[in-house]
CSV table of C-alpha atoms in Angstrom, one decimal:
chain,number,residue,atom,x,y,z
L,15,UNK,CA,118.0,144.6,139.4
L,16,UNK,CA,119.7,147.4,137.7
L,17,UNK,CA,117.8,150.0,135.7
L,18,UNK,CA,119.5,149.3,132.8
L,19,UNK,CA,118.7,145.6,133.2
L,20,UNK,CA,115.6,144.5,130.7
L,21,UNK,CA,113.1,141.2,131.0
L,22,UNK,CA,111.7,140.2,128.1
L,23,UNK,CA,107.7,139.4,129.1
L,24,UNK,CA,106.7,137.0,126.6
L,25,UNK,CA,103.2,138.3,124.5
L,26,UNK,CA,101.5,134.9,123.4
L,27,UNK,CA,98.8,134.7,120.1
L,28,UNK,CA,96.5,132.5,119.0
L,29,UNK,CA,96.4,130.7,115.3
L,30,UNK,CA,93.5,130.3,113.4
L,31,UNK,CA,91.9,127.1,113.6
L,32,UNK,CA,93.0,124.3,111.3
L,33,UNK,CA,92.5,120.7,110.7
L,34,UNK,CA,93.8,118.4,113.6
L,35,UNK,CA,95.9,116.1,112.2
L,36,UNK,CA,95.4,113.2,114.8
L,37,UNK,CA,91.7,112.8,115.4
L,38,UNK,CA,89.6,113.4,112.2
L,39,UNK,CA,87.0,115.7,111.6
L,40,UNK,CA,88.1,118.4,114.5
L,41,UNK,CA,90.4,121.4,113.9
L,42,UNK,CA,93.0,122.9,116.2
L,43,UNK,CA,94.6,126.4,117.6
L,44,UNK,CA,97.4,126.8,119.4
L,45,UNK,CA,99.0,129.3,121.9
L,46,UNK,CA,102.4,130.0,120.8
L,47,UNK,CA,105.1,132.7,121.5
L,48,UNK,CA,108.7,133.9,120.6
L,49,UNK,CA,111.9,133.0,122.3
L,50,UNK,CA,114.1,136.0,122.4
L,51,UNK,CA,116.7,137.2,124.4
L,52,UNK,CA,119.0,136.7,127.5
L,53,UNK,CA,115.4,135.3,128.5
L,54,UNK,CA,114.9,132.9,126.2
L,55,UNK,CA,116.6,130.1,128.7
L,56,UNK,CA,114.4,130.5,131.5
L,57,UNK,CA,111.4,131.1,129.8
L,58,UNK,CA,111.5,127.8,127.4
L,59,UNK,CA,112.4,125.7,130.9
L,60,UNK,CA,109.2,126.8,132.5
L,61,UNK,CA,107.1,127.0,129.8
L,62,UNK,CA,107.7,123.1,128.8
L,63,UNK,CA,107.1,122.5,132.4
L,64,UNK,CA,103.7,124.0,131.5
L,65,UNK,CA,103.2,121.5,128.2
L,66,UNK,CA,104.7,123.7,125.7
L,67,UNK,CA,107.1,122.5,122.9
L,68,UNK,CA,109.8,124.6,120.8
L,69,UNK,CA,110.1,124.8,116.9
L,70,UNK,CA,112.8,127.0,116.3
L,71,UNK,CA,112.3,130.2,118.3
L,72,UNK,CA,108.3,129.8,118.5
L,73,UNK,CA,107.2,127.7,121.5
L,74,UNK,CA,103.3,126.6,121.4
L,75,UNK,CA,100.9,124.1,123.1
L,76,UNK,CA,97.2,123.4,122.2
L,77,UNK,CA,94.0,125.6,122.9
L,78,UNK,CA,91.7,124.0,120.9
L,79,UNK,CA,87.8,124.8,121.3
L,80,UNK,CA,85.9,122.3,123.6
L,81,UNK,CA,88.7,119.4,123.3
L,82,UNK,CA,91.6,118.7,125.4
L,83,UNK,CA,93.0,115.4,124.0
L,84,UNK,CA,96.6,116.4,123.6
L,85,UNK,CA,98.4,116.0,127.0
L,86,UNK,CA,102.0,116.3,127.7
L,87,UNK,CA,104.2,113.6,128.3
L,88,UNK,CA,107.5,113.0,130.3
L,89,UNK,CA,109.7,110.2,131.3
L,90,UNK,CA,110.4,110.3,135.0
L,91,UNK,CA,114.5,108.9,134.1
L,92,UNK,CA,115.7,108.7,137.6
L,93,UNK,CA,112.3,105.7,138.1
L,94,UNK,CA,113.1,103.8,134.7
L,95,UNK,CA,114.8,100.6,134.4
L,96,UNK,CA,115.0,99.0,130.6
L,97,UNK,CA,113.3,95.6,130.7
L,98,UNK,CA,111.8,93.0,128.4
L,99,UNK,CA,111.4,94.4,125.1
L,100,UNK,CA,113.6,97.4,125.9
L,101,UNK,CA,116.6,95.1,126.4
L,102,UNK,CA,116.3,93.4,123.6
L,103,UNK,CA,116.5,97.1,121.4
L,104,UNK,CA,119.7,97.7,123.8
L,105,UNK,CA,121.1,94.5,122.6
L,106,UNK,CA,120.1,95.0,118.6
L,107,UNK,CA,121.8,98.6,118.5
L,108,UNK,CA,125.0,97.8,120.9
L,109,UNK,CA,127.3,98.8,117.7
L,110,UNK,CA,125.8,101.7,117.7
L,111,UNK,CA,127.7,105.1,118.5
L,112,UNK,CA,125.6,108.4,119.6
L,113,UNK,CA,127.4,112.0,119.2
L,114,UNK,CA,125.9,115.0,121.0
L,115,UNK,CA,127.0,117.8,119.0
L,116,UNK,CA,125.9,121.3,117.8
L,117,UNK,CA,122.4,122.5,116.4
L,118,UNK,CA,124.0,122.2,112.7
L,119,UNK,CA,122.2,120.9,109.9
L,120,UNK,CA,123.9,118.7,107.7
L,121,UNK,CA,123.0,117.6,103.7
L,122,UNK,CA,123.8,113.9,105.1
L,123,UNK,CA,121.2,114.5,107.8
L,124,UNK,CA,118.5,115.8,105.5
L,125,UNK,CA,118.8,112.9,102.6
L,126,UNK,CA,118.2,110.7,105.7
L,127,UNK,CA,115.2,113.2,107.2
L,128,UNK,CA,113.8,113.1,103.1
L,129,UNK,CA,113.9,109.2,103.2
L,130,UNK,CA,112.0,109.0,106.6
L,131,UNK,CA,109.5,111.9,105.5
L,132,UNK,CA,109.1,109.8,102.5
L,133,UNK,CA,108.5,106.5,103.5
L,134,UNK,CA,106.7,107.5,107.2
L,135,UNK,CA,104.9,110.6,106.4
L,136,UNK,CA,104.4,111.2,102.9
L,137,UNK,CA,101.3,113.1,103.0
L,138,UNK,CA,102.3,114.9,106.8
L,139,UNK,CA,102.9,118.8,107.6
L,140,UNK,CA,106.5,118.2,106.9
L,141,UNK,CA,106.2,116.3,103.7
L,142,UNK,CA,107.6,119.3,101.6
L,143,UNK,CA,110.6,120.2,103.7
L,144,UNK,CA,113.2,121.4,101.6
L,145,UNK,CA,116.9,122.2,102.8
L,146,UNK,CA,116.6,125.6,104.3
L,147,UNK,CA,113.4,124.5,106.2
L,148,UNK,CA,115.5,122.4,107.6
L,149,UNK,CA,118.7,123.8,108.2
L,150,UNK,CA,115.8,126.6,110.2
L,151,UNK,CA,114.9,124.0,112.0
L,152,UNK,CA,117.9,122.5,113.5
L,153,UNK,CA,119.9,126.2,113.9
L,154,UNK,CA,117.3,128.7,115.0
L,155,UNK,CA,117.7,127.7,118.6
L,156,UNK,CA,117.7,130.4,121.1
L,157,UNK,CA,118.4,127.7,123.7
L,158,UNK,CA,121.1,125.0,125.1
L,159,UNK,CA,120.4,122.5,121.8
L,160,UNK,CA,121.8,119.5,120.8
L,161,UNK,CA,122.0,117.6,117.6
L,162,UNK,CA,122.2,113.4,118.3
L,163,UNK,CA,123.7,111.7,115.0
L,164,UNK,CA,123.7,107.8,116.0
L,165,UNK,CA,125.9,105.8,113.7
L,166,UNK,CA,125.9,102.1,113.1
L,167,UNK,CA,129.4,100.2,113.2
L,168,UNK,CA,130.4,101.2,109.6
L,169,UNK,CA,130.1,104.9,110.4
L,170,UNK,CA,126.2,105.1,108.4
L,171,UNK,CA,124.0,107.9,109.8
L,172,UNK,CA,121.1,106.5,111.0
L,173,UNK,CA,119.0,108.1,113.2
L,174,UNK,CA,119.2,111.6,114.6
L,175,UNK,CA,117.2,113.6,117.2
L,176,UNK,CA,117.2,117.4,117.7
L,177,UNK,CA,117.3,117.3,121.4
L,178,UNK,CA,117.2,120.4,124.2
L,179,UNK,CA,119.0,120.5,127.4
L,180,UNK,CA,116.8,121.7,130.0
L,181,UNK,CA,117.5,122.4,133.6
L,182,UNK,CA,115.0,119.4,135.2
L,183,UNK,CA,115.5,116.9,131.5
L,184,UNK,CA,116.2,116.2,128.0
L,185,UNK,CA,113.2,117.1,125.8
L,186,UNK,CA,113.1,115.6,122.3
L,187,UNK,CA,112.4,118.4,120.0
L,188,UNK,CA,112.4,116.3,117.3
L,189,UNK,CA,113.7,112.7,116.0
L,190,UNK,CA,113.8,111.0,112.5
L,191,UNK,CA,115.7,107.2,111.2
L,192,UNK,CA,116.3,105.2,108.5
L,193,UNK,CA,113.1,103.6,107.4
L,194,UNK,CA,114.9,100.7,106.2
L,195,UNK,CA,116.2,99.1,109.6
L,196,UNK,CA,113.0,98.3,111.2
L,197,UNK,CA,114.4,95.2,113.1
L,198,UNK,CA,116.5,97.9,114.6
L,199,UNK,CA,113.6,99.6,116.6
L,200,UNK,CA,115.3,102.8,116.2
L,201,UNK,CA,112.9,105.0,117.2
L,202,UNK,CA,112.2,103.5,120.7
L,203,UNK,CA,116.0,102.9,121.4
L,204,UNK,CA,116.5,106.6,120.5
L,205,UNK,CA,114.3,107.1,123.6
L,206,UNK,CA,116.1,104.8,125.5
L,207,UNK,CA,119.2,107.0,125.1
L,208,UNK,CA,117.5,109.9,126.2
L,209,UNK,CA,117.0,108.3,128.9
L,210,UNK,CA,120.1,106.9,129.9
L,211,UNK,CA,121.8,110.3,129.1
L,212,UNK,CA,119.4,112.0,131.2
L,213,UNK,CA,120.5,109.7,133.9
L,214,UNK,CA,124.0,110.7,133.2
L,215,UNK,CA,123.2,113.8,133.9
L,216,UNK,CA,121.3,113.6,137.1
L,217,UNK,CA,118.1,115.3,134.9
L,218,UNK,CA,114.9,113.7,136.3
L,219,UNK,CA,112.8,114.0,133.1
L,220,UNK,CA,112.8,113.4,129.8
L,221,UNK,CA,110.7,115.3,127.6
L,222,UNK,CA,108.6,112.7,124.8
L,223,UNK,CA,105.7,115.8,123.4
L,224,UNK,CA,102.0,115.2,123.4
L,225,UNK,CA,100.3,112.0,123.9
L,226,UNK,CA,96.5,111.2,122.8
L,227,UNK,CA,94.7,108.4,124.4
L,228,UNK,CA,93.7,105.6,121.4
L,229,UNK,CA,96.0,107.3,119.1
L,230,UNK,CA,98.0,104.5,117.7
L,231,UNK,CA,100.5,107.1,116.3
L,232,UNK,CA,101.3,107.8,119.7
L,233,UNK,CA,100.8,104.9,121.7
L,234,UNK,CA,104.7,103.9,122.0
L,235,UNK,CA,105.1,106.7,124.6
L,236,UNK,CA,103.2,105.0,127.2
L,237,UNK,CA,105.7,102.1,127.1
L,238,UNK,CA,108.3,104.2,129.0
L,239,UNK,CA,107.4,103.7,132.7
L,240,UNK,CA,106.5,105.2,135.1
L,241,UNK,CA,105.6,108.1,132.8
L,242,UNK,CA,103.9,111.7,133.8
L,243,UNK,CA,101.3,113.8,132.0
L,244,UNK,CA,100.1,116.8,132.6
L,245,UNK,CA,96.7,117.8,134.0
L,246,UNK,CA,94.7,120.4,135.6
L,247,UNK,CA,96.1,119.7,138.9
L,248,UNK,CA,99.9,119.5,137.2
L,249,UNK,CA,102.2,117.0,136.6
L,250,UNK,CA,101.1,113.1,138.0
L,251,UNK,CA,101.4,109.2,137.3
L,252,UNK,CA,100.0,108.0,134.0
L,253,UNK,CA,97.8,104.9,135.4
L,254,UNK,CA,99.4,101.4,134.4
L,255,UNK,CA,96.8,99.8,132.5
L,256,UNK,CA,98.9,97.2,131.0
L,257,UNK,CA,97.1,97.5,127.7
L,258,UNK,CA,100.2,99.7,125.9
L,259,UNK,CA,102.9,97.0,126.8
């Protein structure tokens, strides 16, 4: 290392508590610091290998007071094989067409994200998302991001996932659909994308965010098998119960 050569140490803060809004009646802090220069890269790789997540150029994980419920989870990609119910999806969205591009927000993109906030999430932490919130969100990326437009037959946006590229995965940052085309299962078969792309790309993991045990909002993660979470001891098999399937 040269003298003139600088490493940006991150400095991480806590938040004041606030209202958890997955299990009722406890509050939540997080951990959180700033992504910023030629270190940003590395530093958001090893960090998500330690559970954290990125929005925008902040990158956070839980350290909530006497509860641990929020665990990181990850796809092991190179291990998964679509079966069942998975193929099915596969089958129901073959006309569709994904498109990697750049971390630019779009007004087609946000009527869709306002539909989805709408009809999914109406009273959620997002719910009053306006346009530059958004176009934040998507473009203030200090990292390798993607933005994945998926497009039915007729060329109609609908579903997109802001998605980074990692040196070990893909981690989904974050996705949204058109509420209207249930029977299209479009959050799930996003997943199974990620997947597959990750695959690809010889990346062994793919990145899916917290999961809570017996929360039904995020039960669908333990579905994509085998799947890892993250402990004390570090990364390891989540056990196959059967009861998620």
């Amino acid at each position: 290392m040269t003298q003139h050569q600088k490493i940006d140490f991150p400095r991480f803060y806590i938040t004041a508590p606030s209202p958890c809004p997955y299990l009722e009646g406890r509050m939540e802090r997080k951990i959180f610091t700033r992504l910023r220069g030629d270190s940003a890269v590395g530093i958001n790789d090893a960090l998500t290998q330690l559970g954290f997540r990125r929005s925008q150029n902040i990158v956070y994980r839980p350290s909530c007071e006497g509860c641990s419920a929020c665990v990181s989870a990850r796809v092991v990609a190179d291990d998964f094989e679509a079966k069942g119910s998975f193929r099915r999806i596969l089958r129901a969205n073959a006309d569709v067409a994904a498109t990697p591009g750049g971390p630019e927000a779009t007004r087609e993109q946000f009527t869709l994200l306002r539909r989805y906030l709408d009809t999914r999430h109406p009273e959620g932490g997002m719910s009053d998302m306006d346009p530059l919130d958004y176009r934040m969100m998507i473009e203030d990326s200090p990292v390798n991001t993607t933005m994945v437009e998926f497009r039915a037959a007729g060329g109609a946006l609908i579903a997109a996932c802001l998605t980074d590229v990692m040196s070990d995965g893909l981690s989904m940052v974050y996705s949204f659909f058109d509420p209207d085309l249930s029977e299209r299962s479009l959050g799930t078969y996003m997943v199974l994308w990620h997947i597959a792309e990750a695959q690809r790309r010889n990346l062994p993991y793919v990145y899916l965010g917290y999961w809570i045990a017996g929360c039904r909002k995020m039960s669908y993660k333990t579905r994509f098998r085998p799947l890892e979470i993250l402990g004390p001891e570090g990364w390891a098999p989540l056990p196959d119960t059967g009861a998620d399937r």
